[in-house]
Coordinates of C-alpha atoms in Angstrom, one line a residue:
X1 CA 60.1 -8.7 49.7
X2 CA 57.5 -8.9 52.0
X3 CA 57.3 -11.2 54.6
X4 CA 53.3 -12.6 52.8
X5 CA 54.8 -13.1 49.5
X6 CA 57.5 -16.1 51.3
X7 CA 57.6 -18.9 53.6
X8 CA 54.1 -20.4 51.9
X9 CA 53.8 -23.5 50.2
X10 CA 52.4 -23.6 46.7
X11 CA 52.7 -26.6 44.3
X12 CA 55.4 -24.8 42.3
X13 CA 58.1 -25.5 45.5
X14 CA 57.5 -28.9 43.8
X15 CA 57.2 -28.3 40.7
X16 CA 59.4 -26.1 39.8
X17 CA 62.5 -28.1 41.2
X18 CA 61.2 -31.8 39.9
X19 CA 61.3 -30.2 36.5
X20 CA 64.3 -29.2 36.9
X21 CA 65.7 -32.6 38.0
X22 CA 63.9 -34.8 35.9
X23 CA 65.0 -32.9 32.9
X24 CA 68.7 -33.4 33.5
X25 CA 68.1 -37.1 33.6
X26 CA 66.3 -37.2 30.7
X27 CA 69.5 -35.9 29.0
X28 CA 71.0 -38.6 30.8
X29 CA 68.9 -40.9 29.8
X30 CA 69.1 -39.6 26.4
X31 CA 72.9 -39.9 26.0
X32 CA 73.1 -43.4 27.3
X33 CA 69.7 -43.9 24.8
X34 CA 71.0 -43.0 21.8
X35 CA 75.4 -43.5 22.8
X36 CA 75.7 -39.8 22.6
X37 CA 78.0 -38.1 24.5
X38 CA 77.5 -34.3 25.3
X39 CA 80.5 -33.4 27.4
X40 CA 81.5 -31.2 24.7
X41 CA 79.1 -29.0 25.5
X42 CA 79.7 -28.7 28.7
X43 CA 82.2 -24.8 29.8
X44 CA 85.9 -24.9 28.1
X45 CA 87.4 -22.2 29.6
X46 CA 88.6 -18.9 27.4
X47 CA 87.4 -20.2 24.4
X48 CA 84.4 -18.3 22.5
X49 CA 83.4 -21.5 21.8
X50 CA 83.8 -22.6 25.2
X51 CA 80.9 -20.3 26.5
X52 CA 77.8 -22.4 25.7
X53 CA 78.1 -24.5 28.6
X54 CA 77.5 -21.6 30.5
X55 CA 73.2 -22.2 29.6
X56 CA 74.5 -26.7 29.4
X57 CA 77.4 -27.0 31.2
X58 CA 73.9 -27.9 34.4
X59 CA 72.3 -30.7 32.0
X60 CA 75.2 -32.8 31.5
X61 CA 76.8 -35.1 33.7
X62 CA 79.9 -37.7 33.6
X63 CA 77.9 -40.6 35.0
X64 CA 75.0 -42.2 37.4
X65 CA 76.9 -41.4 40.6
X66 CA 78.0 -37.2 38.9
X67 CA 73.6 -37.5 38.4
X68 CA 73.0 -38.9 41.5
X69 CA 75.3 -36.9 44.1
X70 CA 73.6 -34.0 42.4
X71 CA 70.6 -34.8 42.3
X72 CA 69.4 -35.3 45.9
X73 CA 71.0 -31.1 46.8
X74 CA 69.6 -29.7 43.9
X75 CA 66.0 -31.2 44.4
X76 CA 66.1 -30.1 48.6
X77 CA 67.4 -26.3 47.8
X78 CA 65.6 -24.7 45.3
X79 CA 62.2 -26.7 47.3
X80 CA 63.9 -24.0 50.4
X81 CA 64.5 -21.5 47.7
X82 CA 61.6 -21.2 46.8
X83 CA 59.7 -21.9 49.7
X84 CA 61.6 -19.2 51.7
X85 CA 62.5 -16.8 48.7
X86 CA 59.5 -17.4 45.9
X87 CA 59.9 -13.4 44.4
X88 CA 63.6 -13.7 43.6
X89 CA 64.0 -17.7 42.9
X90 CA 64.1 -17.8 39.4
X91 CA 66.0 -14.3 39.1
X92 CA 68.4 -16.3 41.7
X93 CA 68.4 -19.6 39.3
X94 CA 69.0 -18.3 36.6
X95 CA 71.7 -15.5 36.9
X96 CA 73.4 -17.8 39.1
X97 CA 73.6 -20.0 35.9
X98 CA 75.1 -17.4 33.6
X99 CA 77.4 -15.5 36.3
X100 CA 78.7 -19.3 37.9
X101 CA 79.2 -20.0 34.8
X102 CA 81.0 -17.5 33.0
X103 CA 83.5 -17.4 35.9
X104 CA 83.9 -21.3 35.3
X105 CA 85.4 -20.0 32.0
X106 CA 87.4 -16.8 33.2
X107 CA 89.2 -19.2 36.0
X108 CA 88.9 -23.1 35.2
X109 CA 91.4 -25.5 33.3
X110 CA 91.6 -26.0 30.4
X111 CA 89.2 -28.8 30.3
X112 CA 85.5 -29.3 30.0
X113 CA 83.3 -28.5 33.5
X114 CA 79.8 -30.4 33.1
X115 CA 77.8 -31.5 36.2
X116 CA 74.9 -28.6 38.7
X117 CA 77.3 -28.5 41.7
X118 CA 78.2 -24.9 40.5
X119 CA 74.6 -24.1 41.2
X120 CA 74.5 -26.7 43.8
X121 CA 76.8 -24.7 44.9
X122 CA 75.5 -21.2 44.4
X123 CA 72.5 -22.1 46.2
X124 CA 74.5 -23.0 49.6
X125 CA 76.8 -20.3 49.8
X126 CA 72.9 -18.1 49.0
X127 CA 70.6 -19.9 51.3
X128 CA 73.3 -19.5 54.3
X129 CA 74.4 -16.0 53.5
X130 CA 71.2 -14.4 52.7
X131 CA 69.9 -16.5 56.4
X132 CA 73.0 -14.5 58.2
X133 CA 72.2 -10.9 56.6
X134 CA 68.6 -11.5 57.5
X135 CA 68.5 -11.9 61.0
X136 CA 64.7 -13.6 60.2
X137 CA 64.6 -16.5 62.8
X138 CA 63.5 -19.1 60.2
X139 CA 66.1 -17.5 57.7
X140 CA 69.2 -18.5 60.2
X141 CA 67.4 -22.0 61.1
X142 CA 67.5 -22.8 57.1
X143 CA 70.9 -21.7 57.0
X144 CA 72.2 -23.9 60.0
X145 CA 70.3 -26.9 58.7
X146 CA 72.5 -26.1 54.8
X147 CA 75.6 -25.6 56.9
X148 CA 74.5 -29.6 58.7
X149 CA 73.6 -31.1 55.6
X150 CA 76.4 -29.7 53.1
X151 CA 78.6 -27.7 55.5
X152 CA 81.6 -30.5 54.2
X153 CA 81.0 -29.2 50.5
X154 CA 83.4 -26.3 51.8
X155 CA 86.2 -28.5 50.7
X156 CA 85.5 -29.2 47.5
X157 CA 85.9 -25.7 46.0
X158 CA 89.7 -26.0 46.6
X159 CA 92.0 -28.6 44.2
X160 CA 92.1 -31.9 46.6
X161 CA 90.2 -34.0 44.3
X162 CA 91.6 -34.7 41.1
X163 CA 88.4 -34.8 38.1
X164 CA 86.6 -32.1 39.8
X165 CA 85.7 -29.2 39.4
X166 CA 86.7 -26.8 41.8
X167 CA 86.8 -23.9 39.9
X168 CA 82.8 -24.0 39.6
X169 CA 82.4 -25.1 42.7
X170 CA 84.2 -21.5 43.7
X171 CA 82.3 -19.7 41.3
X172 CA 79.4 -20.5 42.8
X173 CA 80.4 -19.8 46.1
X174 CA 81.3 -16.5 45.0
X175 CA 78.1 -16.0 43.3
X176 CA 75.5 -16.9 45.7
X177 CA 77.7 -14.5 48.3
X178 CA 77.2 -11.9 45.8
X179 CA 73.3 -12.6 45.4
X180 CA 73.1 -12.4 48.8
X181 CA 74.5 -8.8 48.9
X182 CA 72.9 -8.3 46.2
X183 CA 68.9 -8.4 47.2
X184 CA 69.8 -7.8 50.7
X185 CA 66.7 -5.1 50.5
X186 CA 64.4 -8.3 49.9
X187 CA 64.8 -9.8 53.2
X188 CA 61.9 -10.8 55.4
X189 CA 62.5 -8.4 58.0
X190 CA 61.6 -10.0 61.6
X191 CA 58.6 -8.7 63.6
X192 CA 58.9 -5.5 65.3
X193 CA 56.9 -5.2 68.9
X194 CA 55.4 -1.8 69.0
X195 CA 57.7 -1.1 71.9
X196 CA 60.5 -1.0 69.8
X197 CA 58.3 1.6 67.7
X198 CA 61.1 4.7 68.4
X199 CA 57.6 6.9 68.6
X200 CA 56.4 4.7 71.3
X201 CA 55.1 5.6 74.3
X202 CA 54.4 4.5 77.2
X203 CA 51.0 6.1 78.9
X204 CA 49.2 5.9 75.4
X205 CA 49.5 1.6 75.2
X206 CA 45.9 0.4 76.3
X207 CA 47.7 -2.8 77.5
X208 CA 50.2 -1.2 80.4
X209 CA 46.9 0.5 82.0
X210 CA 45.7 -2.6 83.4
X211 CA 49.4 -2.5 85.7
X212 CA 49.1 -0.4 88.4
X213 CA 52.8 1.3 88.9
X214 CA 54.3 -1.5 90.9
X215 CA 53.4 -3.3 88.5
X216 CA 50.6 -5.5 89.4
X217 CA 47.8 -6.8 87.9
X218 CA 44.9 -4.4 88.2
X219 CA 41.3 -6.9 87.9
X220 CA 39.3 -3.7 87.4
X221 CA 39.5 -0.9 85.0
X222 CA 37.8 2.4 86.9
X223 CA 34.7 3.1 83.9
X224 CA 32.4 5.7 84.1
X225 CA 29.3 4.8 84.7
X226 CA 26.9 6.8 82.1
X227 CA 23.7 8.4 84.4
X228 CA 21.2 6.0 84.0
X229 CA 17.6 7.1 81.9
X230 CA 14.6 7.5 83.2
X231 CA 11.9 5.8 83.1
X232 CA 9.2 8.1 81.2
X233 CA 5.5 8.0 83.1
X234 CA 2.1 8.1 81.4
X235 CA -1.4 9.0 82.8
X236 CA -3.6 6.9 82.2
X237 CA -7.8 8.1 80.6
X238 CA -10.4 5.3 80.3
X239 CA -13.5 6.4 77.6
X240 CA -16.2 6.2 78.3
X241 CA -15.9 2.5 76.2
X242 CA -13.3 1.6 79.1
X243 CA -10.6 2.1 76.3
X244 CA -7.5 2.9 78.2
X245 CA -5.5 6.3 76.6
X246 CA -2.5 7.2 77.0
X247 CA -2.3 10.7 77.9

């Protein structure tokens, strides 16, 4: 990933995450307004019918509390994804939904698994490990921010709370780590200084020419003076009418 292709703000940084969040709120509003319950369209492990939840489950939430707790981290993390990793943002989102959903389908309990929390764990895991692998100061700073804000989410990958799909969280965590490894080559490389180049030669460095052998700054460099051009001389004669002409 070229650095010029990332770290740039655009309307998509806000628009795409906002659109996704708006979609899940519209789905919940539709359920409440018309009395529908879409839980049956969630992931139901190890059944052919339950596979449809791989696509539908991120848009389905059990109640307003469930929806609210997923909205803010989903918006923040997806915005960071589009800002720092724009060239691969859609791949991470699309494949993240698919792979984390399939893993949940494979390891989950016999129950309906719904909510966008699996995708949130994909984004948390991907953002953290990607920054670690990149060794780029901005991406490492982003990883630290993610740990500070959402580090406690790691506990929800364990079966410590009844009614919470820890399988979906674990699947998202694993998926994010895999993506950080798969897309490792598409990482913004830290800027290298000229002296880090293996072909660097101090004698050819124009900056070092301003210093002597002891490291003292040379105020003026000796510049070879160009020979002065001789000023042409002219002989003048006057015609009979008094007009001067050059000879």
